[in-house]
């Protein structure tokens, strides 16, 4: 990790702090992933979330059945049509997650200094003295003195709704623990995390495979969030599985780093994955509190230099029940942006939180303010230096497009792409202006029917900072030979004007292929 990697533009005028935030078509360059659930599954609320800035909808299969998630997804599709806002779909696997089974859903009271037994006998009823769990190998994995943490879905970290346990002895398949703090566990699902202990469960479980091959295939998921990724092999195994599922061979795999094991193999995981999710809830339990920020900065820097999207979780937990974030949370969101995060993932805040739309709106506003003071010049130089020479052809074009856009103060960069790779490379250099990714569909066939590619590539840019997709009409040429109105460039410029990012006399940098050559050109708009 490079020291002094605080990317802040200086100096900041104090008067500018009091200037009101300006609304725009894009709430922020940083993207927001919202988890849809009980409080955020109606067409009305999802429409509000999309308007507020959500660009990726996450479906967490740790709880509820596929039919429930299908209903939510149908509502998402309706909301996309109403709002005319594109939204990608992310399927989050269960993976090697340990859960306490509370079939009666009775509230369980746990008192400090008392003992509680964790048992693999799921037929038992959960109580203050006995907690059934969904794993029969815990007694073989832990020893006296080990720490176990139990909390509601996506650990709250609150001392009243989460509990720390210390293993006092192992009795056959049961684990006897001393309760370290008093807590009330409410609801049907509590997640259990054994700190710094390897759990012998597959990263992609049979249940996960079943959900992916049915629900995932049916809905052509854009992203697979691979929970509890511990090795590069986990990603390779998931990719091999997806490759046999038709369209899902195009699905991007985001490795979710949740424990010490994933941290230790981070570099090789990053090499294999399409993106990274820093699951700070679980990491915050595995790591000492004073080390969490250090891992975040180091991991985000590595993702940025590799040009792979990085997503940060657990930023505004208190907004699950409150209309405003705490001061520490607001600062945390801004620091995630300054550290280089592509997207902020909201879990419980939107899934069961009371204010899903307001949460997305506030997070978007904080991101936008942080982006204003992001030191792009320093970041650009560091990225170019890291890439080194000789650059690849595409990397050279991408960095040149960004350099040109900054020099001429362009209002937008328009990139024509079919795979999305060129646009992602431009976004890697973090230009201060939006990158409009115009995805040119390609005709493909399986010998039985014709179809166009492009929809996957367009939606997959919805998690990349600063990248805004537009699916071109396949009947239009990438650059009209005669100056006809059918030119894709004109359609893209009209889209930019309609969304308020381009106006008369603005300069625009265009990156496109002409024959075998890649071209960067600067155009000035007329009235």
Short mmCIF file of C-alpha atoms in Angstrom, two decimals:
data_model
loop_
_atom_site.label_atom_id
_atom_site.label_comp_id
_atom_site.label_asym_id
_atom_site.label_seq_id
_atom_site.Cartn_x
_atom_site.Cartn_y
_atom_site.Cartn_z
CA UNK A 1 0.00 0.00 0.00
CA UNK A 2 1.28 3.45 -0.90
CA UNK A 3 1.49 5.91 1.98
CA UNK A 4 -0.11 9.31 1.65
CA UNK A 5 -2.88 7.92 -0.53
CA UNK A 6 -5.45 10.46 0.71
CA UNK A 7 -6.83 11.79 -2.53
CA UNK A 8 -8.11 15.20 -1.49
CA UNK A 9 -8.09 18.31 -3.66
CA UNK A 10 -6.57 21.27 -1.82
CA UNK A 11 -7.24 23.88 -0.68
CA UNK A 12 -10.96 23.76 0.12
CA UNK A 13 -12.59 27.16 0.54
CA UNK A 14 -14.63 27.25 3.75
CA UNK A 15 -17.34 29.28 1.98
CA UNK A 16 -17.79 26.46 -0.54
CA UNK A 17 -18.84 24.11 2.27
CA UNK A 18 -21.98 26.21 2.76
CA UNK A 19 -22.95 26.14 -0.92
CA UNK A 20 -26.09 24.00 -1.38
CA UNK A 21 -25.72 20.67 -3.16
CA UNK A 22 -26.89 20.88 -6.77
CA UNK A 23 -29.29 18.28 -8.14
CA UNK A 24 -28.33 16.60 -11.42
CA UNK A 25 -29.46 13.75 -13.67
CA UNK A 26 -26.75 11.54 -12.12
CA UNK A 27 -26.95 11.89 -8.31
CA UNK A 28 -23.25 10.92 -8.09
CA UNK A 29 -20.47 9.27 -10.11
CA UNK A 30 -20.21 6.65 -7.34
CA UNK A 31 -22.86 3.96 -7.77
CA UNK A 32 -25.31 2.66 -5.18
CA UNK A 33 -26.29 -1.00 -4.79
CA UNK A 34 -29.58 -1.44 -2.92
CA UNK A 35 -30.72 -4.72 -1.34
CA UNK A 36 -34.43 -5.26 -2.03
CA UNK A 37 -36.64 -6.82 0.64
CA UNK A 38 -39.75 -6.34 2.80
CA UNK A 39 -39.43 -2.55 3.01
CA UNK A 40 -38.31 -2.00 -0.57
CA UNK A 41 -40.17 -4.36 -2.89
CA UNK A 42 -43.24 -2.43 -4.05
CA UNK A 43 -43.18 -0.78 -7.49
CA UNK A 44 -43.64 2.63 -5.80
CA UNK A 45 -40.69 2.27 -3.39
CA UNK A 46 -38.39 0.70 -6.01
CA UNK A 47 -39.23 3.60 -8.39
CA UNK A 48 -38.24 5.98 -5.59
CA UNK A 49 -34.98 4.07 -5.07
CA UNK A 50 -34.14 4.27 -8.81
CA UNK A 51 -34.87 8.00 -8.94
CA UNK A 52 -32.76 8.53 -5.80
CA UNK A 53 -29.75 6.88 -7.46
CA UNK A 54 -29.86 3.06 -7.08
CA UNK A 55 -28.34 1.47 -10.19
CA UNK A 56 -27.90 -2.15 -9.03
CA UNK A 57 -30.56 -4.19 -7.20
CA UNK A 58 -29.23 -6.93 -4.93
CA UNK A 59 -31.23 -10.05 -4.15
CA UNK A 60 -29.94 -11.82 -1.05
CA UNK A 61 -30.75 -15.53 -1.01
CA UNK A 62 -29.62 -15.94 2.62
CA UNK A 63 -33.29 -15.55 3.43
CA UNK A 64 -36.69 -16.14 1.77
CA UNK A 65 -37.59 -18.30 -1.24
CA UNK A 66 -37.03 -17.74 -4.98
CA UNK A 67 -40.74 -17.05 -5.61
CA UNK A 68 -40.62 -14.12 -3.18
CA UNK A 69 -37.55 -12.69 -4.92
CA UNK A 70 -39.20 -13.25 -8.32
CA UNK A 71 -42.17 -11.08 -7.28
CA UNK A 72 -39.74 -8.37 -6.19
CA UNK A 73 -37.86 -8.61 -9.49
CA UNK A 74 -41.09 -8.27 -11.51
CA UNK A 75 -41.80 -5.09 -9.53
CA UNK A 76 -38.26 -3.88 -10.33
CA UNK A 77 -38.89 -4.41 -14.05
CA UNK A 78 -42.12 -2.39 -13.80
CA UNK A 79 -40.29 0.39 -11.92
CA UNK A 80 -37.53 0.49 -14.58
CA UNK A 81 -40.19 1.00 -17.28
CA UNK A 82 -41.91 3.76 -15.28
CA UNK A 83 -38.74 5.67 -14.36
CA UNK A 84 -36.78 4.89 -17.56
CA UNK A 85 -33.74 4.23 -15.32
CA UNK A 86 -31.57 1.20 -16.13
CA UNK A 87 -30.89 -1.16 -13.24
CA UNK A 88 -28.66 -4.25 -13.04
CA UNK A 89 -29.47 -7.38 -11.01
CA UNK A 90 -27.09 -8.93 -8.47
CA UNK A 91 -27.66 -12.38 -6.96
CA UNK A 92 -25.99 -12.79 -3.57
CA UNK A 93 -25.22 -16.38 -2.62
CA UNK A 94 -25.48 -17.90 0.87
CA UNK A 95 -22.07 -19.60 0.70
CA UNK A 96 -20.37 -20.83 3.86
CA UNK A 97 -22.74 -18.90 6.12
CA UNK A 98 -23.55 -20.27 9.56
CA UNK A 99 -27.04 -19.56 10.87
CA UNK A 100 -28.93 -19.98 14.12
CA UNK A 101 -32.22 -21.77 13.44
CA UNK A 102 -35.13 -20.14 15.27
CA UNK A 103 -38.24 -21.76 13.77
CA UNK A 104 -40.67 -20.29 16.32
CA UNK A 105 -39.28 -16.76 15.75
CA UNK A 106 -39.62 -16.07 19.49
CA UNK A 107 -37.40 -13.29 20.86
CA UNK A 108 -34.45 -14.83 22.70
CA UNK A 109 -33.01 -13.06 25.73
CA UNK A 110 -29.33 -13.71 26.47
CA UNK A 111 -27.78 -12.52 29.76
CA UNK A 112 -24.12 -11.61 30.24
CA UNK A 113 -22.00 -14.23 32.09
CA UNK A 114 -24.64 -16.98 31.58
CA UNK A 115 -23.89 -20.00 29.37
CA UNK A 116 -25.54 -21.04 26.12
CA UNK A 117 -25.08 -24.25 24.10
CA UNK A 118 -24.74 -24.23 20.30
CA UNK A 119 -26.02 -27.54 18.92
CA UNK A 120 -26.26 -28.96 15.36
CA UNK A 121 -29.57 -30.62 16.33
CA UNK A 122 -31.93 -28.41 14.29
CA UNK A 123 -34.97 -30.21 15.70
CA UNK A 124 -34.44 -28.49 19.07
CA UNK A 125 -36.26 -25.25 19.88
CA UNK A 126 -34.14 -22.11 20.21
CA UNK A 127 -34.03 -20.69 23.76
CA UNK A 128 -31.83 -18.65 26.09
CA UNK A 129 -29.94 -21.85 27.02
CA UNK A 130 -29.82 -23.62 23.62
CA UNK A 131 -29.29 -22.33 20.07
CA UNK A 132 -29.61 -24.85 17.17
CA UNK A 133 -27.29 -24.09 14.21
CA UNK A 134 -27.19 -25.27 10.57
CA UNK A 135 -23.68 -26.79 10.72
CA UNK A 136 -22.53 -30.02 12.37
CA UNK A 137 -18.80 -29.31 12.18
CA UNK A 138 -18.53 -26.35 14.57
CA UNK A 139 -17.38 -28.51 17.50
CA UNK A 140 -14.45 -29.77 15.38
CA UNK A 141 -13.49 -26.24 14.24
CA UNK A 142 -13.40 -24.35 17.55
CA UNK A 143 -11.53 -24.71 20.83
CA UNK A 144 -11.70 -23.19 24.31
CA UNK A 145 -11.17 -19.42 24.26
CA UNK A 146 -12.34 -18.89 20.64
CA UNK A 147 -14.75 -16.03 19.91
CA UNK A 148 -18.15 -16.50 18.24
CA UNK A 149 -20.44 -13.66 17.21
CA UNK A 150 -24.20 -13.89 16.64
CA UNK A 151 -26.33 -11.09 15.23
CA UNK A 152 -29.35 -10.22 13.14
CA UNK A 153 -29.17 -10.38 9.35
CA UNK A 154 -26.06 -8.36 8.43
CA UNK A 155 -24.65 -7.83 11.91
CA UNK A 156 -25.86 -4.59 13.44
CA UNK A 157 -22.83 -4.31 15.70
CA UNK A 158 -25.24 -2.98 18.33
CA UNK A 159 -24.63 -4.39 21.81
CA UNK A 160 -28.37 -4.88 22.36
CA UNK A 161 -29.15 -6.91 19.23
CA UNK A 162 -25.85 -8.78 18.75
CA UNK A 163 -23.99 -11.07 21.12
CA UNK A 164 -20.35 -12.06 21.67
CA UNK A 165 -19.71 -15.58 22.93
CA UNK A 166 -16.53 -17.19 24.24
CA UNK A 167 -16.12 -20.95 23.86
CA UNK A 168 -15.74 -22.52 27.31
CA UNK A 169 -15.81 -26.20 26.32
CA UNK A 170 -16.70 -28.65 23.53
CA UNK A 171 -19.06 -31.53 24.42
CA UNK A 172 -19.36 -34.02 21.57
CA UNK A 173 -21.09 -32.11 18.74
CA UNK A 174 -22.19 -29.29 21.07
CA UNK A 175 -20.24 -26.11 21.86
CA UNK A 176 -20.73 -24.55 25.31
CA UNK A 177 -20.18 -20.77 25.41
CA UNK A 178 -20.08 -17.99 27.97
CA UNK A 179 -22.21 -14.96 26.98
CA UNK A 180 -20.08 -11.78 27.07
CA UNK A 181 -22.88 -9.19 26.75
CA UNK A 182 -26.65 -9.07 27.32
CA UNK A 183 -28.72 -8.98 24.15
CA UNK A 184 -32.18 -9.62 22.68
CA UNK A 185 -32.21 -11.68 19.46
CA UNK A 186 -35.45 -11.05 17.53
CA UNK A 187 -36.66 -12.62 14.27
CA UNK A 188 -36.06 -15.90 12.44
CA UNK A 189 -32.55 -15.36 11.08
CA UNK A 190 -29.36 -14.77 13.05
CA UNK A 191 -25.99 -15.16 11.41
CA UNK A 192 -23.16 -16.81 13.31
CA UNK A 193 -19.52 -15.92 12.71
CA UNK A 194 -16.59 -17.77 14.29
CA UNK A 195 -13.74 -15.25 14.38
CA UNK A 196 -10.59 -16.25 12.44
CA UNK A 197 -11.69 -19.89 12.18
CA UNK A 198 -11.91 -21.86 8.93
CA UNK A 199 -15.33 -23.37 8.35
CA UNK A 200 -15.29 -26.48 6.15
CA UNK A 201 -18.23 -25.57 3.95
CA UNK A 202 -18.19 -25.05 0.16
CA UNK A 203 -18.16 -21.44 -1.09
CA UNK A 204 -20.81 -22.35 -3.67
CA UNK A 205 -23.28 -24.64 -1.90
CA UNK A 206 -25.72 -27.05 -3.60
CA UNK A 207 -28.53 -24.65 -2.63
CA UNK A 208 -26.64 -21.78 -4.30
CA UNK A 209 -26.16 -23.82 -7.47
CA UNK A 210 -29.84 -24.69 -7.56
CA UNK A 211 -30.87 -21.02 -7.20
CA UNK A 212 -28.37 -19.84 -9.84
CA UNK A 213 -29.33 -22.51 -12.40
CA UNK A 214 -33.07 -21.77 -11.98
CA UNK A 215 -33.72 -18.19 -10.77
CA UNK A 216 -30.40 -16.87 -12.07
CA UNK A 217 -30.73 -18.35 -15.56
CA UNK A 218 -34.39 -17.32 -15.86
CA UNK A 219 -33.56 -13.71 -15.00
CA UNK A 220 -30.17 -13.47 -16.76
CA UNK A 221 -28.42 -12.03 -13.70
CA UNK A 222 -25.75 -9.40 -14.39
CA UNK A 223 -23.68 -9.98 -11.24
CA UNK A 224 -23.03 -12.91 -8.93
CA UNK A 225 -21.93 -11.87 -5.46
CA UNK A 226 -19.85 -14.84 -4.27
CA UNK A 227 -20.18 -14.84 -0.48
CA UNK A 228 -17.26 -15.97 1.70
CA UNK A 229 -14.73 -16.09 -1.15
CA UNK A 230 -11.56 -17.47 0.43
CA UNK A 231 -9.39 -18.55 -2.52
CA UNK A 232 -8.98 -17.78 -6.23
CA UNK A 233 -10.14 -21.36 -6.82
CA UNK A 234 -13.58 -20.39 -5.44
CA UNK A 235 -13.96 -17.83 -8.25
CA UNK A 236 -12.66 -20.27 -10.90
CA UNK A 237 -15.12 -22.92 -9.71
CA UNK A 238 -18.03 -20.44 -9.86
CA UNK A 239 -17.00 -19.27 -13.35
CA UNK A 240 -16.79 -22.85 -14.59
CA UNK A 241 -20.29 -23.46 -13.21
CA UNK A 242 -21.69 -20.30 -14.87
CA UNK A 243 -20.03 -21.14 -18.21
CA UNK A 244 -22.37 -24.13 -18.57
CA UNK A 245 -25.50 -22.04 -18.03
CA UNK A 246 -25.95 -20.31 -21.40
CA UNK A 247 -26.22 -16.52 -21.03
CA UNK A 248 -24.76 -16.66 -17.51
CA UNK A 249 -21.32 -17.20 -19.05
CA UNK A 250 -21.41 -13.38 -19.38
CA UNK A 251 -22.32 -12.80 -15.70
CA UNK A 252 -19.66 -10.89 -13.77
CA UNK A 253 -18.44 -12.51 -10.55
CA UNK A 254 -17.83 -10.23 -7.57
CA UNK A 255 -15.77 -11.91 -4.85
CA UNK A 256 -17.04 -11.01 -1.39
CA UNK A 257 -14.13 -10.73 1.03
CA UNK A 258 -15.52 -11.51 4.48
CA UNK A 259 -12.74 -13.04 6.57
CA UNK A 260 -9.01 -13.37 7.24
CA UNK A 261 -8.71 -16.25 4.78
CA UNK A 262 -10.03 -14.11 1.92
CA UNK A 263 -7.78 -11.25 3.01
CA UNK A 264 -4.69 -13.49 2.93
CA UNK A 265 -5.45 -14.57 -0.65
CA UNK A 266 -6.68 -11.16 -1.81
CA UNK A 267 -4.22 -10.64 -4.67
CA UNK A 268 -4.95 -13.93 -6.43
CA UNK A 269 -8.72 -13.53 -5.83
CA UNK A 270 -8.57 -10.05 -7.42
CA UNK A 271 -6.81 -11.51 -10.44
CA UNK A 272 -9.63 -14.02 -11.03
CA UNK A 273 -12.71 -11.97 -10.07
CA UNK A 274 -14.48 -9.29 -12.14
CA UNK A 275 -14.89 -7.13 -9.04
CA UNK A 276 -14.56 -7.13 -5.25
CA UNK A 277 -17.06 -6.53 -2.43
CA UNK A 278 -15.49 -5.59 0.90
CA UNK A 279 -17.94 -7.11 3.38
CA UNK A 280 -16.99 -4.96 6.33
CA UNK A 281 -19.63 -6.49 8.63
CA UNK A 282 -17.87 -9.83 8.87
CA UNK A 283 -14.40 -8.38 8.29
CA UNK A 284 -14.98 -6.06 11.24
CA UNK A 285 -15.35 -9.15 13.42
CA UNK A 286 -12.39 -11.09 12.00
CA UNK A 287 -10.06 -8.07 12.07
CA UNK A 288 -9.17 -5.92 15.08
CA UNK A 289 -11.22 -2.66 14.78
CA UNK A 290 -8.06 -0.56 14.31
CA UNK A 291 -7.08 -2.60 11.23
CA UNK A 292 -10.36 -2.36 9.24
CA UNK A 293 -9.62 1.04 7.67
CA UNK A 294 -6.14 -0.14 6.68
CA UNK A 295 -7.50 -3.13 4.78
CA UNK A 296 -10.11 -0.93 3.10
CA UNK A 297 -7.50 1.52 1.81
CA UNK A 298 -5.09 -1.19 0.65
CA UNK A 299 -7.81 -3.29 -1.03
CA UNK A 300 -9.43 -0.33 -2.81
CA UNK A 301 -6.05 0.84 -4.09
CA UNK A 302 -5.30 -2.62 -5.53
CA UNK A 303 -8.77 -2.78 -7.18
CA UNK A 304 -8.33 0.72 -8.66
CA UNK A 305 -4.95 -0.11 -10.17
CA UNK A 306 -6.31 -3.37 -11.60
CA UNK A 307 -9.25 -1.45 -13.12
CA UNK A 308 -11.77 -3.69 -11.35
CA UNK A 309 -14.85 -2.32 -9.53
CA UNK A 310 -14.67 -2.24 -5.74
CA UNK A 311 -17.79 -2.11 -3.57
CA UNK A 312 -17.87 -1.10 0.11
CA UNK A 313 -20.61 -2.30 2.49
CA UNK A 314 -21.95 -1.31 5.93
CA UNK A 315 -21.75 2.47 5.81
CA UNK A 316 -24.99 3.86 7.27
CA UNK A 317 -26.28 1.12 9.60
CA UNK A 318 -28.09 3.61 11.84
CA UNK A 319 -30.36 4.64 8.92
CA UNK A 320 -32.07 1.26 9.25
CA UNK A 321 -34.14 2.97 11.97
CA UNK A 322 -33.25 6.68 11.61
CA UNK A 323 -33.79 9.35 8.99
CA UNK A 324 -30.26 10.74 9.27
CA UNK A 325 -26.88 9.00 9.43
CA UNK A 326 -24.50 9.62 12.31
CA UNK A 327 -21.62 12.06 11.75
CA UNK A 328 -19.18 9.13 11.75
CA UNK A 329 -21.23 7.30 9.09
CA UNK A 330 -21.45 10.38 6.83
CA UNK A 331 -17.67 10.74 7.08
CA UNK A 332 -17.25 7.02 6.42
CA UNK A 333 -19.20 7.25 3.14
CA UNK A 334 -17.07 10.20 2.00
CA UNK A 335 -13.84 8.40 2.93
CA UNK A 336 -14.93 5.33 0.94
CA UNK A 337 -15.26 7.61 -2.11
CA UNK A 338 -11.90 9.30 -1.46
CA UNK A 339 -10.30 5.87 -0.95
CA UNK A 340 -11.46 4.91 -4.47
CA UNK A 341 -14.67 2.92 -4.04
CA UNK A 342 -16.76 2.40 -7.20
CA UNK A 343 -20.00 1.69 -5.38
CA UNK A 344 -21.62 1.72 -1.95
CA UNK A 345 -23.70 -1.35 -1.05
CA UNK A 346 -26.70 -0.86 1.23
CA UNK A 347 -27.95 -4.00 2.97
CA UNK A 348 -30.25 -3.88 5.97
CA UNK A 349 -30.65 -0.12 5.41
CA UNK A 350 -32.81 -0.74 2.32
CA UNK A 351 -33.89 -4.36 2.87
CA UNK A 352 -35.67 -3.88 6.20
CA UNK A 353 -34.87 -0.24 6.94
CA UNK A 354 -37.64 2.29 7.49
CA UNK A 355 -36.24 4.83 5.02
CA UNK A 356 -34.85 3.06 1.91
CA UNK A 357 -35.36 5.96 -0.54
CA UNK A 358 -34.05 8.60 1.85
CA UNK A 359 -31.00 6.44 2.64
CA UNK A 360 -30.08 6.12 -1.04
CA UNK A 361 -30.63 9.86 -1.55
CA UNK A 362 -28.42 10.89 1.39
CA UNK A 363 -25.64 8.44 0.50
CA UNK A 364 -25.73 9.79 -3.08
CA UNK A 365 -25.43 13.39 -1.86
CA UNK A 366 -22.45 12.54 0.37
CA UNK A 367 -20.74 10.72 -2.52
CA UNK A 368 -21.28 13.70 -4.83
CA UNK A 369 -19.73 16.10 -2.31
CA UNK A 370 -16.72 13.81 -1.79
CA UNK A 371 -16.22 13.53 -5.57
CA UNK A 372 -15.90 17.33 -5.82
CA UNK A 373 -12.72 17.25 -3.71
CA UNK A 374 -11.29 13.99 -5.06
CA UNK A 375 -7.73 14.73 -6.19
CA UNK A 376 -8.04 13.50 -9.77
CA UNK A 377 -4.67 14.88 -10.85
CA UNK A 378 -2.78 12.89 -8.21
CA UNK A 379 -4.87 9.78 -8.90
CA UNK A 380 -4.24 10.00 -12.67
CA UNK A 381 -0.48 10.30 -12.19
CA UNK A 382 -0.40 7.35 -9.75
CA UNK A 383 -2.41 5.17 -12.12
CA UNK A 384 -0.23 5.98 -15.15
CA UNK A 385 2.91 5.32 -13.08
CA UNK A 386 1.51 2.01 -11.80
CA UNK A 387 0.57 0.81 -15.32
CA UNK A 388 4.09 1.64 -16.53
CA UNK A 389 5.47 1.49 -20.06
CA UNK A 390 4.97 0.25 -22.66
CA UNK A 391 1.20 0.54 -22.19
CA UNK A 392 -1.17 -1.74 -24.08
CA UNK A 393 -2.90 -0.17 -27.07
CA UNK A 394 -6.27 0.08 -25.26
CA UNK A 395 -4.74 1.44 -22.03
CA UNK A 396 -2.92 4.13 -23.99
CA UNK A 397 -6.11 5.20 -25.78
CA UNK A 398 -8.10 5.24 -22.51
CA UNK A 399 -5.56 7.35 -20.59
CA UNK A 400 -5.17 9.70 -23.58
CA UNK A 401 -8.93 10.22 -23.80
CA UNK A 402 -9.06 11.17 -20.11
CA UNK A 403 -6.01 13.47 -20.39
CA UNK A 404 -7.55 15.22 -23.43
CA UNK A 405 -10.92 15.62 -21.68
CA UNK A 406 -9.26 17.26 -18.67
CA UNK A 407 -7.12 19.58 -20.82
CA UNK A 408 -10.06 20.87 -22.90
CA UNK A 409 -12.46 20.84 -19.91
CA UNK A 410 -14.86 18.51 -21.72
CA UNK A 411 -18.29 18.05 -20.15
CA UNK A 412 -18.46 14.36 -21.05
CA UNK A 413 -16.45 11.51 -22.61
CA UNK A 414 -18.41 9.38 -25.09
CA UNK A 415 -17.01 5.91 -25.67
CA UNK A 416 -18.29 3.48 -28.31
CA UNK A 417 -17.82 -0.08 -27.17
CA UNK A 418 -19.21 -3.56 -27.81
CA UNK A 419 -17.66 -5.49 -24.91
CA UNK A 420 -17.62 -2.59 -22.43
CA UNK A 421 -13.89 -3.06 -21.83
CA UNK A 422 -12.79 0.23 -23.43
CA UNK A 423 -15.31 2.23 -21.39
CA UNK A 424 -14.24 0.51 -18.14
CA UNK A 425 -10.60 1.33 -18.90
CA UNK A 426 -11.47 5.01 -19.36
CA UNK A 427 -13.38 4.96 -16.05
CA UNK A 428 -10.32 3.38 -14.40
CA UNK A 429 -8.53 6.76 -14.76
CA UNK A 430 -11.37 8.44 -12.81
CA UNK A 431 -12.10 11.39 -15.15
CA UNK A 432 -13.90 14.23 -13.34
CA UNK A 433 -16.63 14.21 -16.00
CA UNK A 434 -19.16 11.38 -16.73
CA UNK A 435 -18.24 8.69 -19.25
CA UNK A 436 -21.16 7.86 -21.53
CA UNK A 437 -20.67 4.25 -22.60
CA UNK A 438 -22.49 3.72 -25.91
CA UNK A 439 -22.78 -0.05 -26.24
CA UNK A 440 -22.98 -1.14 -29.90
CA UNK A 441 -24.98 -4.40 -30.10
CA UNK A 442 -23.44 -7.30 -31.99
CA UNK A 443 -25.45 -9.85 -33.94
CA UNK A 444 -24.87 -13.43 -32.83
CA UNK A 445 -26.41 -16.82 -33.60
CA UNK A 446 -26.58 -20.31 -32.10
CA UNK A 447 -27.53 -21.78 -35.53
CA UNK A 448 -31.19 -21.80 -34.45
CA UNK A 449 -31.96 -18.10 -33.99
CA UNK A 450 -30.45 -14.61 -34.23
CA UNK A 451 -29.96 -12.42 -31.20
CA UNK A 452 -28.15 -9.21 -30.25
CA UNK A 453 -25.53 -8.90 -27.53
CA UNK A 454 -25.07 -5.68 -25.58
CA UNK A 455 -27.69 -5.62 -22.82
CA UNK A 456 -25.38 -7.44 -20.36
CA UNK A 457 -22.46 -5.14 -21.18
CA UNK A 458 -24.61 -2.03 -20.72
CA UNK A 459 -26.03 -3.07 -17.34
CA UNK A 460 -22.66 -4.28 -16.04
CA UNK A 461 -21.25 -0.75 -16.28
CA UNK A 462 -23.88 0.36 -13.74
CA UNK A 463 -21.53 -0.63 -10.90
CA UNK A 464 -18.48 1.26 -12.24
CA UNK A 465 -17.81 4.75 -10.92
CA UNK A 466 -18.44 7.49 -13.46
CA UNK A 467 -19.72 5.13 -16.18
CA UNK A 468 -23.23 5.63 -17.56
CA UNK A 469 -24.46 3.20 -20.25
CA UNK A 470 -26.63 3.70 -23.28
CA UNK A 471 -27.63 0.84 -25.60
CA UNK A 472 -27.29 1.93 -29.23
CA UNK A 473 -29.76 1.02 -31.95
CA UNK A 474 -28.11 -1.80 -33.97
CA UNK A 475 -29.46 -0.26 -37.20
CA UNK A 476 -27.35 2.87 -36.72
CA UNK A 477 -23.70 2.96 -37.83
CA UNK A 478 -21.17 3.89 -35.14
CA UNK A 479 -20.30 7.02 -37.14
CA UNK A 480 -22.47 8.01 -40.06
CA UNK A 481 -20.47 8.57 -43.26
CA UNK A 482 -22.87 11.29 -44.38
CA UNK A 483 -23.97 13.75 -41.73
CA UNK A 484 -27.37 12.12 -41.27
CA UNK A 485 -29.39 12.32 -38.11
CA UNK A 486 -29.14 8.54 -37.77
CA UNK A 487 -25.60 8.70 -36.46
CA UNK A 488 -25.18 6.99 -33.10
CA UNK A 489 -23.01 9.91 -32.03
CA UNK A 490 -25.89 12.31 -32.55
CA UNK A 491 -28.21 10.02 -30.57
CA UNK A 492 -25.62 9.91 -27.76
CA UNK A 493 -25.24 13.71 -27.77
CA UNK A 494 -29.02 14.16 -27.74
CA UNK A 495 -29.17 11.78 -24.78
CA UNK A 496 -26.48 13.87 -23.05
CA UNK A 497 -28.41 17.09 -23.72
CA UNK A 498 -31.67 15.59 -22.45
CA UNK A 499 -29.98 14.44 -19.25
CA UNK A 500 -28.38 17.86 -18.70
CA UNK A 501 -24.74 16.80 -18.91
CA UNK A 502 -24.14 18.42 -22.32
CA UNK A 503 -25.16 21.87 -23.57
CA UNK A 504 -24.40 24.14 -26.53
CA UNK A 505 -20.73 25.12 -27.02
CA UNK A 506 -19.54 22.34 -24.67
CA UNK A 507 -16.58 20.26 -25.69
CA UNK A 508 -16.96 16.51 -25.85
CA UNK A 509 -14.25 13.87 -26.16
CA UNK A 510 -15.22 10.88 -28.30
CA UNK A 511 -13.40 7.54 -28.21
CA UNK A 512 -14.23 5.09 -31.01
CA UNK A 513 -12.91 2.57 -33.48
CA UNK A 514 -12.52 3.52 -37.13
CA UNK A 515 -11.61 0.40 -39.06
CA UNK A 516 -8.78 -1.26 -37.13
CA UNK A 517 -7.66 2.00 -35.52
CA UNK A 518 -8.84 3.52 -32.22
CA UNK A 519 -9.44 7.26 -32.41
CA UNK A 520 -9.80 9.96 -29.74
CA UNK A 521 -11.35 13.16 -31.06
CA UNK A 522 -12.56 16.42 -29.56
CA UNK A 523 -15.73 18.04 -30.83
CA UNK A 524 -17.33 21.35 -29.91
CA UNK A 525 -21.10 21.46 -29.94
CA UNK A 526 -22.95 24.06 -31.95
CA UNK A 527 -26.19 25.74 -30.95
#
